[in-house]
Amino acid sequence: MNNDAQSIQTSVKDYLMKTFLPGEDPESLTPDTPLISGGILDSISTVKLVTFLEEQYKVEFQAHEINSDNLETLTDIAKTIQLKSAARA
Amino acid sequence: MMKLHQFLEQSARKYSGKTAVVDAERGITATYGELQKQAESIQEQLAAAGVVEGDRIGICMPKSIASLAGLFGALRAGAAYVPVDCTAPAVRNALIFNDCAVRAILVAGHLAEGLCAELGNGRFRNAGELAFLAPYGVPAILLVAEPQTQTPFDGVDTSNLAYILYTSGSTGKPKGVMHTHASALAFIDWCSELFAPNADDCFSSHASFHFDLSILDIYVCIKHGGKLVLLGESLGKQPAKLAEVILSERITIWYSTPSILRLLSEYGQDAQHDRVALRVVFFAGEVFPVKHLRAVMAMWPKPRYFNLYGPTETNVCTYFEVPASFPAERTEPFPIGKDCSGDVCIVADERGLEVPRGGEGELFAKGGSVMRGYWNLPQRNAEAFFIDKNGGRWYKTGDVVKINSEGDYEYLGRRDRMVKRRGYRVELGEIEAALYTHESVSEAAVVATPDVENGVVIRAFLNWSGEKSPSLIAMKQFCSKKLPLYMIPDKFIPVGTLPKTSTEKVDYQKLLEME
């Protein structure tokens, strides 16, 4: 599993496009697009995203971590995953 | 008590040679004297066919001097007229005429055969062409029903009924809203008070006769000896031509839905708007998005603008005069204003108790302009009215409002257009108002449908003028700046012009059926 920031972003973006944004132009989802405050992920989709991240990267999220501080943009998500992976290793 | 057709009698005595009506589509006119004679002639033909007081007369004709005379002829005969949309399917019109058991029908010649086929039951006979005294545009056939030996409507009080307007019910079956001469008069008299119409005024008649906006156009105009300009079904939808007629006929009083005004401001731009004679512009029937209202007021800065509010069941029961200028950043629609004289409204909770001032509740209306009831629907009538402990009869409008700090009612939405999403109450109209602020959105309509997974799915249909289709990501981000997250639609669907009902309101039923 390649865990550099760029590949995390690419694979999370693929997941988001496929699951929540079918038919959308991939270019409109940038590393800085606000996913939660921008209304793109509602609470149910956010939980689905977290489940995906946990399975894909073998990390765990506590309930209080599921928020826009950790998951607001693709950049934030990659950073969160890297921190969690580092802590586990 | 005064009857509606007596306005025509009075004006015909006072202004016999003055133009009463102009058919702008066909380029013909009639004086007050001629219109009165025409109405008398139709009354005689109806009486000869056996029509008596308390009967109903169907009118299925394009808007024309002939159909206008038909309304007055029916009233003169002591009957209530039942106008229908002559462009609607014959099966629907036949359903309406059979529902209220019309005694006779004035039907345009080219529609007679189709309508007869749908009326079925062999009750109607063709009594021949209606005789007109002049070429008034539309040849019409008189259909006459055999009198019924027993009336199935024992519970319906037909005395002093003036007209029955059928509105589409939420169940899909149209309901007949019965208005008496008295309930129409209460409204017409209030209009006289509000803007002091006079014989120099020229009124637009944009709404079809089956639409309640027509009551103001026709009767306020005729009462004051003004000139009524009939804008027929096809002319009514051509903004460039409408703009020309407004100028050439020197229309002073305009009344229509906001959507027509918007069309005028977008596509009627070539006209010399600084020369218009308009002094009052009324709009009603739906919320006027502020960005479009602003464009109309920029096009015609001189007239006074009024938002008239009221379901068909109440005539107009509240009104609001739009200030001549307002902040450029304003996006929320204007209030529906204060009670019309003669009517009283309250904001009520679910038990019918008035809520504390400023609280939200359903608007109840009581007073002279409220309908007698729905034709032959005792159950619906029982549900439609709240009877207070003093016997006061309040029509429950189904509209949720609150009183703002200026004492005006603010319209918050339809009770039946409020949905719960993730536990929050969502008013679909509020989402529409937010979408209207998008530069590429010229029309927006939002519907909610139940969904197994998400509880409710909110879809926004957009008349979209942008080059590319709306991007879900961009639209959600746009909405997130205007709305709480739980109100952001799940889907944004570009559809071109939104589907409309025959009264030019957004057809939500059709949108709900779209995938």
Coordinates of C-alpha atoms in Angstrom, one line a residue:
Chain A
M1 CA 0.0 0.0 0.0
N2 CA 1.5 3.3 -1.1
N3 CA 0.8 5.8 1.6
D4 CA 2.3 9.0 0.3
A5 CA 0.0 11.9 0.4
Q6 CA -0.5 12.0 -3.4
S7 CA -1.6 8.4 -3.7
I8 CA -3.9 8.6 -0.7
Q9 CA -5.6 11.6 -2.3
T10 CA -5.9 9.8 -5.7
S11 CA -7.5 6.8 -4.2
V12 CA -9.9 8.7 -1.9
K13 CA -10.9 10.9 -4.8
D14 CA -11.6 7.8 -6.9
Y15 CA -13.8 6.4 -4.1
L16 CA -15.7 9.7 -3.6
M17 CA -16.3 10.2 -7.4
K18 CA -17.5 6.6 -7.8
T19 CA -19.6 6.5 -4.7
F20 CA -21.1 10.0 -4.2
L21 CA -20.5 11.9 -7.4
P22 CA -21.1 9.6 -10.4
G23 CA -21.1 11.5 -13.7
E24 CA -19.3 14.5 -12.3
D25 CA -16.3 16.0 -13.9
P26 CA -13.3 14.8 -11.8
E27 CA -11.6 18.1 -12.2
S28 CA -14.2 19.9 -10.2
L29 CA -13.1 17.9 -7.1
T30 CA -9.7 19.5 -6.2
P31 CA -7.5 18.8 -3.2
D32 CA -9.0 21.9 -1.5
T33 CA -12.7 21.4 -2.3
P34 CA -14.5 21.7 1.1
L35 CA -16.3 18.3 1.4
I36 CA -18.2 18.8 4.7
S37 CA -18.8 22.5 5.0
G38 CA -19.4 22.5 1.2
G39 CA -22.3 20.2 1.6
I40 CA -20.8 17.5 -0.6
L41 CA -20.6 14.9 2.2
D42 CA -23.5 14.8 4.5
S43 CA -23.3 12.9 7.8
I44 CA -24.3 9.6 6.3
S45 CA -21.8 9.9 3.5
T46 CA -19.1 11.0 5.9
V47 CA -19.6 7.8 7.9
K48 CA -19.4 5.8 4.7
L49 CA -16.1 7.5 3.8
V50 CA -14.7 6.8 7.3
T51 CA -15.6 3.1 6.9
F52 CA -13.8 3.1 3.6
L53 CA -10.7 4.7 5.1
E54 CA -10.6 2.3 8.0
E55 CA -10.7 -0.7 5.7
Q56 CA -8.4 0.6 3.1
Y57 CA -5.7 2.0 5.4
K58 CA -6.2 -0.2 8.4
V59 CA -6.7 2.7 10.7
E60 CA -9.3 3.5 13.3
F61 CA -11.4 6.6 13.8
Q62 CA -12.8 7.5 17.2
A63 CA -16.3 9.1 17.1
H64 CA -15.0 12.5 18.0
E65 CA -12.4 12.4 15.2
I66 CA -15.1 12.2 12.5
N67 CA -15.3 16.0 11.9
S68 CA -14.3 18.7 9.5
D69 CA -10.9 19.2 11.2
N70 CA -9.8 15.8 9.9
L71 CA -11.9 15.3 6.8
E72 CA -12.7 18.6 5.3
T73 CA -10.6 18.3 2.1
L74 CA -8.7 15.6 0.3
T75 CA -5.5 17.3 1.6
D76 CA -6.8 17.0 5.2
I77 CA -7.8 13.4 4.7
A78 CA -4.4 12.4 3.4
K79 CA -2.8 14.2 6.3
T80 CA -5.0 12.4 8.8
I81 CA -4.3 9.0 7.3
Q82 CA -0.6 9.6 7.4
L83 CA -0.7 10.7 11.0
K84 CA -2.7 7.7 12.0
S85 CA -0.5 5.3 10.1
A86 CA 2.6 6.8 11.6
A87 CA 1.1 6.5 15.1
R88 CA 0.3 2.8 14.5
A89 CA 3.8 2.1 13.2
Chain B
M1 CA -77.7 43.6 -2.6
M2 CA -75.7 44.5 -5.7
K3 CA -75.0 41.7 -8.2
L4 CA -71.9 41.5 -10.4
H5 CA -73.7 42.0 -13.7
Q6 CA -75.3 45.2 -12.4
F7 CA -71.8 46.8 -12.7
L8 CA -72.1 46.3 -16.4
E9 CA -75.7 47.6 -16.4
Q10 CA -74.6 50.7 -14.5
S11 CA -71.6 51.4 -16.7
A12 CA -73.6 50.8 -19.9
R13 CA -76.1 53.5 -18.7
K14 CA -73.3 55.9 -17.8
Y15 CA -70.7 55.2 -20.6
S16 CA -72.8 53.6 -23.4
G17 CA -70.6 54.7 -26.3
K18 CA -67.3 54.2 -24.5
T19 CA -65.0 51.3 -25.3
A20 CA -65.5 48.6 -22.7
V21 CA -63.4 45.8 -24.1
V22 CA -60.6 45.3 -26.6
D23 CA -59.7 41.9 -27.9
A24 CA -56.0 42.5 -28.5
E25 CA -55.5 39.2 -30.3
R26 CA -58.3 39.6 -32.8
G27 CA -58.2 43.4 -33.0
I28 CA -61.9 43.9 -32.2
T29 CA -63.6 46.1 -29.6
A30 CA -67.0 46.5 -28.0
T31 CA -68.6 49.5 -26.3
Y32 CA -70.3 49.3 -23.0
G33 CA -73.6 49.6 -24.8
E34 CA -72.7 46.7 -27.1
L35 CA -71.4 44.5 -24.4
Q36 CA -74.6 45.0 -22.4
K37 CA -76.8 44.1 -25.4
Q38 CA -74.7 41.1 -26.1
A39 CA -75.1 39.9 -22.4
E40 CA -78.8 40.5 -22.6
S41 CA -79.0 38.5 -25.8
I42 CA -77.2 35.5 -24.2
Q43 CA -79.4 35.8 -21.2
E44 CA -82.5 35.5 -23.4
Q45 CA -81.0 32.5 -25.2
L46 CA -80.2 30.8 -21.9
A47 CA -83.7 31.5 -20.6
A48 CA -85.3 30.2 -23.8
A49 CA -83.3 27.0 -23.3
G50 CA -84.8 26.6 -19.8
V51 CA -82.0 28.0 -17.6
V52 CA -83.3 29.2 -14.3
E53 CA -81.9 30.8 -11.2
G54 CA -79.5 28.7 -9.3
D55 CA -78.3 26.7 -12.4
R56 CA -74.7 26.4 -13.5
I57 CA -73.5 27.4 -16.9
G58 CA -70.3 26.0 -18.3
I59 CA -68.0 28.2 -20.4
C60 CA -65.5 26.5 -22.6
M61 CA -64.3 29.2 -25.0
P62 CA -61.1 31.0 -25.7
K63 CA -60.9 34.4 -24.1
S64 CA -62.8 36.7 -26.3
I65 CA -65.5 39.4 -26.2
A66 CA -68.0 36.6 -26.8
S67 CA -66.9 34.6 -23.7
L68 CA -66.8 37.8 -21.6
A69 CA -70.4 38.5 -22.7
G70 CA -71.1 34.8 -21.9
L71 CA -70.1 35.3 -18.2
F72 CA -72.4 38.3 -17.9
G73 CA -75.2 36.5 -19.8
A74 CA -75.0 33.6 -17.3
L75 CA -75.0 36.0 -14.3
R76 CA -78.0 37.9 -15.7
A77 CA -79.8 34.6 -16.1
G78 CA -79.4 34.1 -12.3
A79 CA -76.9 31.3 -12.9
A80 CA -73.3 30.7 -11.7
Y81 CA -70.8 30.5 -14.5
V82 CA -68.2 27.7 -14.5
P83 CA -65.3 28.6 -16.7
V84 CA -62.8 26.0 -17.8
D85 CA -59.4 26.0 -19.6
C86 CA -60.5 25.4 -23.1
T87 CA -57.0 24.2 -24.0
A88 CA -57.2 21.4 -21.3
P89 CA -58.2 17.9 -22.4
A90 CA -62.0 17.6 -23.1
V91 CA -62.1 14.7 -20.6
R92 CA -61.1 17.0 -17.8
N93 CA -63.6 19.7 -18.7
A94 CA -66.4 17.2 -19.1
L95 CA -65.5 15.9 -15.6
I96 CA -65.9 19.4 -14.2
F97 CA -69.2 20.1 -16.0
N98 CA -70.6 16.8 -14.9
D99 CA -69.4 17.3 -11.4
C100 CA -71.5 20.5 -10.8
A101 CA -74.2 19.4 -13.2
V102 CA -74.2 22.4 -15.5
R103 CA -77.5 23.1 -17.1
A104 CA -76.0 24.6 -20.3
I105 CA -72.5 25.0 -21.8
L106 CA -71.2 27.7 -24.1
V107 CA -68.6 26.0 -26.1
A108 CA -66.4 27.2 -28.9
G109 CA -67.6 25.7 -32.2
H110 CA -64.4 23.8 -32.8
L111 CA -64.4 22.2 -29.4
A112 CA -68.1 21.2 -29.3
E113 CA -67.8 17.7 -30.8
G114 CA -64.9 16.6 -28.6
L115 CA -66.5 17.9 -25.4
C116 CA -69.9 16.2 -26.3
A117 CA -68.1 12.9 -26.8
E118 CA -66.6 13.2 -23.3
L119 CA -69.8 14.4 -21.5
G120 CA -71.3 11.1 -22.3
N121 CA -74.6 10.1 -20.7
G122 CA -76.7 11.7 -23.5
R123 CA -77.9 14.4 -21.2
F124 CA -76.8 17.3 -23.5
R125 CA -78.4 18.3 -26.8
N126 CA -76.9 20.8 -29.3
A127 CA -79.2 23.8 -29.2
G128 CA -77.4 25.4 -32.2
E129 CA -75.1 28.3 -32.7
L130 CA -75.2 31.0 -30.1
A131 CA -76.4 34.2 -31.7
F132 CA -74.1 37.1 -31.4
L133 CA -75.0 40.6 -32.3
A134 CA -71.7 41.4 -33.9
P135 CA -68.6 39.4 -35.0
Y136 CA -67.2 38.9 -31.6
G137 CA -64.4 36.5 -32.6
V138 CA -65.4 33.1 -31.6
P139 CA -68.4 31.1 -32.9
A140 CA -70.0 29.2 -30.1
I141 CA -72.4 26.4 -29.7
L142 CA -75.0 26.2 -26.9
L143 CA -75.3 22.8 -25.3
V144 CA -78.3 22.3 -23.1
A145 CA -78.9 19.5 -20.6
E146 CA -82.2 18.0 -19.9
P147 CA -83.3 19.1 -16.5
Q148 CA -82.7 16.5 -13.8
T149 CA -85.7 15.2 -12.1
Q150 CA -84.0 14.9 -8.8
T151 CA -80.9 16.8 -7.8
P152 CA -78.1 14.9 -6.2
F153 CA -76.9 18.1 -4.5
D154 CA -79.5 18.6 -1.8
G155 CA -76.8 19.8 0.5
V156 CA -75.4 22.5 -1.8
D157 CA -76.7 26.0 -1.4
T158 CA -76.9 27.4 -4.9
S159 CA -78.6 30.7 -4.0
N160 CA -76.6 33.8 -5.1
L161 CA -73.7 31.8 -6.5
A162 CA -71.8 33.9 -9.0
Y163 CA -69.1 31.5 -10.2
I164 CA -67.4 28.2 -9.5
L165 CA -63.7 28.0 -10.2
Y166 CA -62.1 24.6 -10.3
T167 CA -58.7 24.3 -8.8
S168 CA -56.5 21.2 -8.9
G169 CA -56.8 19.3 -5.7
S170 CA -53.8 17.6 -4.2
T171 CA -55.6 14.3 -4.9
G172 CA -55.7 15.1 -8.6
K173 CA -59.4 15.5 -8.8
P174 CA -60.4 19.2 -9.3
K175 CA -62.4 20.9 -6.6
G176 CA -65.1 23.5 -7.4
V177 CA -64.6 26.7 -5.3
M178 CA -68.0 28.4 -5.0
H179 CA -68.1 32.2 -4.7
T180 CA -71.2 34.2 -4.3
H181 CA -72.0 37.6 -5.6
A182 CA -71.4 38.8 -2.0
S183 CA -67.9 37.2 -1.6
A184 CA -66.8 38.6 -5.0
L185 CA -68.2 42.0 -4.1
A186 CA -66.3 42.2 -0.8
F187 CA -63.1 41.7 -2.8
I188 CA -64.0 44.1 -5.6
D189 CA -65.0 46.9 -3.2
W190 CA -61.7 46.5 -1.4
C191 CA -59.9 47.0 -4.7
S192 CA -61.9 50.2 -5.3
E193 CA -60.6 51.4 -1.9
L194 CA -57.0 50.4 -2.5
F195 CA -56.2 52.0 -5.8
A196 CA -59.1 54.3 -6.7
P197 CA -59.8 52.9 -10.2
N198 CA -61.6 55.3 -12.6
A199 CA -63.1 55.4 -16.1
D200 CA -59.7 56.5 -17.6
D201 CA -58.1 53.3 -16.4
C202 CA -57.2 50.6 -18.8
F203 CA -57.0 47.1 -17.3
S204 CA -55.0 44.1 -18.6
S205 CA -56.9 40.9 -18.6
H206 CA -54.0 38.5 -18.7
A207 CA -55.3 35.7 -16.5
S208 CA -57.8 33.2 -18.0
F209 CA -61.3 33.4 -16.8
H210 CA -61.0 30.1 -14.9
F211 CA -58.2 31.7 -12.9
D212 CA -59.2 33.8 -9.9
L213 CA -57.0 36.7 -10.9
S214 CA -59.6 37.4 -13.6
I215 CA -62.1 38.6 -11.0
L216 CA -60.1 41.8 -10.4
D217 CA -59.5 42.4 -14.1
I218 CA -63.1 42.0 -15.2
Y219 CA -65.3 43.4 -12.4
V220 CA -63.2 46.2 -11.0
C221 CA -62.7 47.4 -14.6
I222 CA -66.4 47.2 -15.5
K223 CA -67.5 48.6 -12.2
H224 CA -65.5 51.8 -12.8
G225 CA -66.2 52.1 -16.5
G226 CA -62.6 51.4 -17.5
K227 CA -61.3 49.7 -20.6
L228 CA -60.5 46.0 -20.4
V229 CA -57.8 44.6 -22.8
L230 CA -58.2 40.9 -23.3
L231 CA -54.9 39.2 -23.7
G232 CA -55.7 35.8 -25.1
E233 CA -54.1 32.5 -24.5
S234 CA -51.4 32.7 -27.2
L235 CA -50.7 36.5 -27.0
G236 CA -50.4 36.1 -23.3
K237 CA -47.2 34.1 -23.6
Q238 CA -45.5 36.4 -26.2
P239 CA -43.6 39.0 -24.2
A240 CA -42.5 41.2 -27.1
K241 CA -46.1 41.5 -28.3
L242 CA -47.4 42.0 -24.8
A243 CA -45.0 44.8 -24.3
E244 CA -46.3 46.4 -27.5
V245 CA -49.9 46.1 -26.4
I246 CA -49.1 47.6 -23.0
L247 CA -47.8 50.6 -24.8
S248 CA -50.3 50.9 -27.6
E249 CA -53.4 50.4 -25.5
R250 CA -52.0 52.6 -22.7
I251 CA -52.7 49.9 -20.0
T252 CA -52.6 51.5 -16.6
I253 CA -53.4 48.5 -14.4
W254 CA -51.5 45.3 -14.8
Y255 CA -52.3 42.1 -13.0
S256 CA -50.6 38.7 -13.6
T257 CA -48.4 36.1 -12.0
P258 CA -44.8 36.9 -11.4
S259 CA -43.7 34.5 -14.2
I260 CA -45.3 36.6 -16.9
L261 CA -43.7 39.8 -15.5
R262 CA -40.4 38.1 -15.5
L263 CA -40.8 37.1 -19.1
L264 CA -41.7 40.7 -20.0
S265 CA -38.5 42.0 -18.3
E266 CA -36.4 39.4 -20.1
Y267 CA -37.8 39.4 -23.5
G268 CA -39.8 42.5 -23.9
Q269 CA -36.8 44.8 -23.7
D270 CA -37.2 46.4 -27.1
A271 CA -40.3 48.3 -26.2
Q272 CA -40.0 51.9 -25.1
H273 CA -40.7 51.3 -21.5
D274 CA -40.4 54.9 -20.5
R275 CA -43.6 55.6 -22.4
V276 CA -45.8 53.1 -20.6
A277 CA -48.9 54.4 -18.9
L278 CA -48.9 51.9 -16.1
R279 CA -49.7 53.2 -12.6
V280 CA -50.3 50.0 -10.7
V281 CA -48.8 46.5 -11.1
F282 CA -50.3 43.7 -9.2
F283 CA -48.8 40.3 -8.9
A284 CA -50.1 37.2 -7.2
G285 CA -50.2 33.4 -7.4
E286 CA -46.7 32.5 -6.4
V287 CA -43.6 33.9 -4.7
F288 CA -41.8 36.6 -6.8
P289 CA -38.1 36.0 -6.6
V290 CA -36.6 39.4 -5.7
K291 CA -34.0 39.3 -8.5
H292 CA -36.7 39.2 -11.1
L293 CA -39.0 41.7 -9.3
R294 CA -36.0 44.1 -9.2
A295 CA -35.6 43.7 -13.0
V296 CA -39.3 44.4 -13.6
M297 CA -39.1 47.5 -11.4
A298 CA -36.0 48.7 -13.2
M299 CA -37.9 48.3 -16.5
W300 CA -41.0 50.2 -15.3
P301 CA -39.9 52.5 -12.4
K302 CA -43.1 54.5 -12.3
P303 CA -46.0 52.3 -11.2
R304 CA -46.8 51.2 -7.6
Y305 CA -46.2 47.5 -7.1
F306 CA -48.5 45.3 -5.0
N307 CA -48.1 41.7 -3.9
L308 CA -51.7 40.3 -3.5
Y309 CA -52.0 37.1 -1.6
G310 CA -54.9 34.7 -1.3
P311 CA -55.9 31.3 -2.4
T312 CA -58.8 31.0 -4.8
E313 CA -60.9 30.1 -1.7
T314 CA -60.5 33.6 -0.2
N315 CA -60.1 35.9 -3.1
V316 CA -57.3 38.2 -2.0
C317 CA -57.0 38.4 1.8
T318 CA -53.7 40.1 2.4
Y319 CA -51.7 42.6 0.4
F320 CA -48.3 44.3 0.5
E321 CA -47.0 47.4 -1.3
V322 CA -43.4 46.9 -2.5
P323 CA -41.3 49.9 -1.5
A324 CA -40.1 51.9 -4.5
S325 CA -36.5 51.2 -3.6
F326 CA -34.8 48.6 -1.5
P327 CA -31.3 47.4 -0.8
A328 CA -29.5 45.9 -3.7
E329 CA -28.3 42.9 -1.6
R330 CA -31.9 42.0 -0.6
T331 CA -32.7 38.4 -1.7
E332 CA -35.5 37.3 0.6
P333 CA -39.0 37.7 -1.0
F334 CA -41.2 40.5 0.2
P335 CA -43.9 39.8 2.8
I336 CA -47.5 39.1 1.8
G337 CA -48.5 42.1 4.0
K338 CA -51.6 43.0 6.0
D339 CA -55.2 42.0 6.0
C340 CA -57.5 43.5 3.4
S341 CA -60.3 45.5 4.9
G342 CA -63.3 43.2 5.4
D343 CA -61.1 40.2 6.1
V344 CA -59.4 39.1 9.3
C345 CA -56.5 36.7 9.4
I346 CA -54.9 35.0 12.3
V347 CA -51.8 32.9 12.6
A348 CA -53.0 29.7 14.2
D349 CA -51.4 26.6 15.7
E350 CA -52.6 23.0 15.1
R351 CA -55.5 23.4 17.6
G352 CA -56.7 26.6 15.9
L353 CA -55.4 28.9 18.7
E354 CA -53.7 32.1 17.8
V355 CA -49.9 31.8 18.3
P356 CA -48.0 34.5 20.1
R357 CA -47.1 37.4 17.8
G358 CA -44.0 36.6 15.8
G359 CA -44.5 32.8 16.1
E360 CA -45.0 30.6 13.1
G361 CA -48.4 29.1 12.3
E362 CA -51.0 28.5 9.6
L363 CA -52.8 31.5 8.2
F364 CA -56.5 31.4 8.8
A365 CA -58.8 33.8 7.0
K366 CA -62.3 34.9 7.8
G367 CA -64.5 37.5 6.3
G368 CA -66.6 38.7 3.4
S369 CA -64.4 37.5 0.5
V370 CA -64.1 33.9 1.7
M371 CA -65.8 31.2 -0.5
R372 CA -69.1 29.6 0.4
G373 CA -67.4 26.2 0.1
Y374 CA -66.4 23.5 -2.3
W375 CA -69.1 22.2 -4.6
N376 CA -70.6 19.0 -3.2
L377 CA -67.7 18.0 -1.1
P378 CA -69.0 18.0 2.5
Q379 CA -66.0 16.1 3.8
R380 CA -63.5 18.6 2.3
N381 CA -65.6 21.5 3.5
A382 CA -65.5 20.2 7.0
E383 CA -61.7 19.9 6.8
A384 CA -61.2 23.2 5.1
F385 CA -62.8 25.4 7.8
F386 CA -62.0 25.9 11.4
I387 CA -65.1 26.9 13.4
D388 CA -64.1 28.8 16.5
K389 CA -66.1 28.8 19.8
N390 CA -68.1 31.8 18.7
G391 CA -69.1 30.1 15.5
G392 CA -66.6 32.1 13.4
R393 CA -65.8 30.3 10.2
W394 CA -62.1 30.4 9.3
Y395 CA -60.6 29.1 6.1
K396 CA -57.4 27.2 6.7
T397 CA -55.1 28.4 3.9
G398 CA -52.5 25.7 4.4
D399 CA -49.9 28.4 4.2
V400 CA -47.4 28.8 7.0
V401 CA -46.6 32.4 8.0
K402 CA -45.4 34.6 10.8
I403 CA -45.8 38.3 11.6
N404 CA -42.6 40.3 11.3
S405 CA -41.6 43.4 13.2
E406 CA -43.5 45.7 10.8
G407 CA -46.7 43.8 11.4
D408 CA -46.7 42.2 8.0
Y409 CA -47.3 38.5 7.3
E410 CA -44.3 36.8 6.0
Y411 CA -45.0 33.8 3.8
L412 CA -42.9 30.8 4.9
G413 CA -44.3 28.1 2.7
R414 CA -47.0 25.6 2.1
R415 CA -47.7 23.3 5.0
D416 CA -47.6 20.4 2.5
R417 CA -44.2 21.6 1.1
M418 CA -42.5 21.3 4.4
V419 CA -40.6 18.1 5.0
K420 CA -38.5 16.8 7.8
R421 CA -34.9 15.9 7.0
R422 CA -32.5 14.6 9.5
G423 CA -35.0 15.9 12.1
Y424 CA -35.0 19.4 10.8
R425 CA -37.9 21.1 9.3
V426 CA -37.1 22.0 5.7
E427 CA -39.2 24.5 3.6
L428 CA -38.6 23.7 0.0
G429 CA -39.4 27.3 -1.0
E430 CA -36.5 28.5 1.0
I431 CA -34.2 26.3 -1.0
E432 CA -35.7 27.7 -4.2
A433 CA -35.1 31.2 -3.0
A434 CA -31.4 30.4 -2.4
L435 CA -31.1 28.8 -5.9
Y436 CA -32.6 31.9 -7.5
T437 CA -29.6 33.9 -6.3
H438 CA -27.3 31.8 -8.6
E439 CA -26.5 33.7 -11.8
S440 CA -27.2 30.8 -14.1
V441 CA -30.5 29.9 -12.5
S442 CA -33.6 31.7 -14.0
E443 CA -36.1 29.3 -12.5
A444 CA -35.9 26.8 -9.7
A445 CA -38.3 24.3 -8.3
V446 CA -37.5 21.9 -5.5
V447 CA -39.3 18.7 -4.7
A448 CA -38.9 16.1 -1.9
T449 CA -39.6 12.4 -2.3
P450 CA -39.4 9.7 0.3
D451 CA -36.4 7.5 0.1
V452 CA -35.7 4.2 1.8
E453 CA -32.1 4.9 2.5
N454 CA -32.0 8.6 3.2
G455 CA -35.5 9.2 4.5
V456 CA -36.1 12.0 2.0
V457 CA -34.4 12.9 -1.2
I458 CA -34.4 16.6 -2.3
R459 CA -34.2 17.3 -6.0
A460 CA -33.8 20.8 -7.5
F461 CA -35.0 21.3 -11.0
L462 CA -33.3 24.3 -12.7
N463 CA -34.0 26.4 -15.7
W464 CA -30.3 26.7 -16.3
S465 CA -28.6 29.3 -18.6
G466 CA -25.0 28.3 -17.9
E467 CA -22.9 26.9 -20.7
K468 CA -22.1 23.6 -19.1
S469 CA -24.6 21.5 -17.0
P470 CA -24.5 22.4 -13.4
S471 CA -21.8 20.5 -11.5
L472 CA -23.0 18.8 -8.4
I473 CA -19.9 19.8 -6.5
A474 CA -20.2 23.4 -7.5
M475 CA -23.9 23.6 -6.8
K476 CA -23.6 22.0 -3.4
Q477 CA -20.8 24.4 -2.5
F478 CA -22.9 27.3 -3.7
C479 CA -25.9 26.1 -1.6
S480 CA -23.6 25.6 1.4
K481 CA -23.0 29.3 1.5
K482 CA -26.7 30.1 1.6
L483 CA -28.3 27.2 3.4
P484 CA -27.8 24.9 6.4
L485 CA -26.3 21.6 5.3
Y486 CA -29.4 19.6 5.9
M487 CA -31.2 21.7 3.3
I488 CA -28.8 21.2 0.4
P489 CA -30.4 19.3 -2.4
D490 CA -29.2 15.8 -3.4
K491 CA -29.6 16.4 -7.1
F492 CA -29.6 19.3 -9.4
I493 CA -31.4 18.6 -12.7
P494 CA -31.4 21.1 -15.6
V495 CA -34.7 20.9 -17.4
G496 CA -35.0 24.1 -19.6
T497 CA -38.3 25.9 -18.8
L498 CA -40.1 24.4 -15.8
P499 CA -43.4 22.7 -16.5
K500 CA -46.4 25.0 -15.7
T501 CA -50.0 24.4 -14.9
S502 CA -52.7 26.1 -16.9
T503 CA -52.5 29.0 -14.5
E504 CA -48.8 29.5 -15.1
K505 CA -47.7 28.1 -11.7
V506 CA -44.9 25.6 -11.5
D507 CA -46.4 22.1 -12.0
Y508 CA -44.9 20.3 -9.0
Q509 CA -47.0 17.2 -9.7
K510 CA -45.3 16.8 -13.0
L511 CA -41.8 17.4 -11.5
L512 CA -42.5 14.7 -8.9
E513 CA -43.2 12.3 -11.6
M514 CA -39.9 13.1 -13.5
E515 CA -36.9 10.8 -12.9

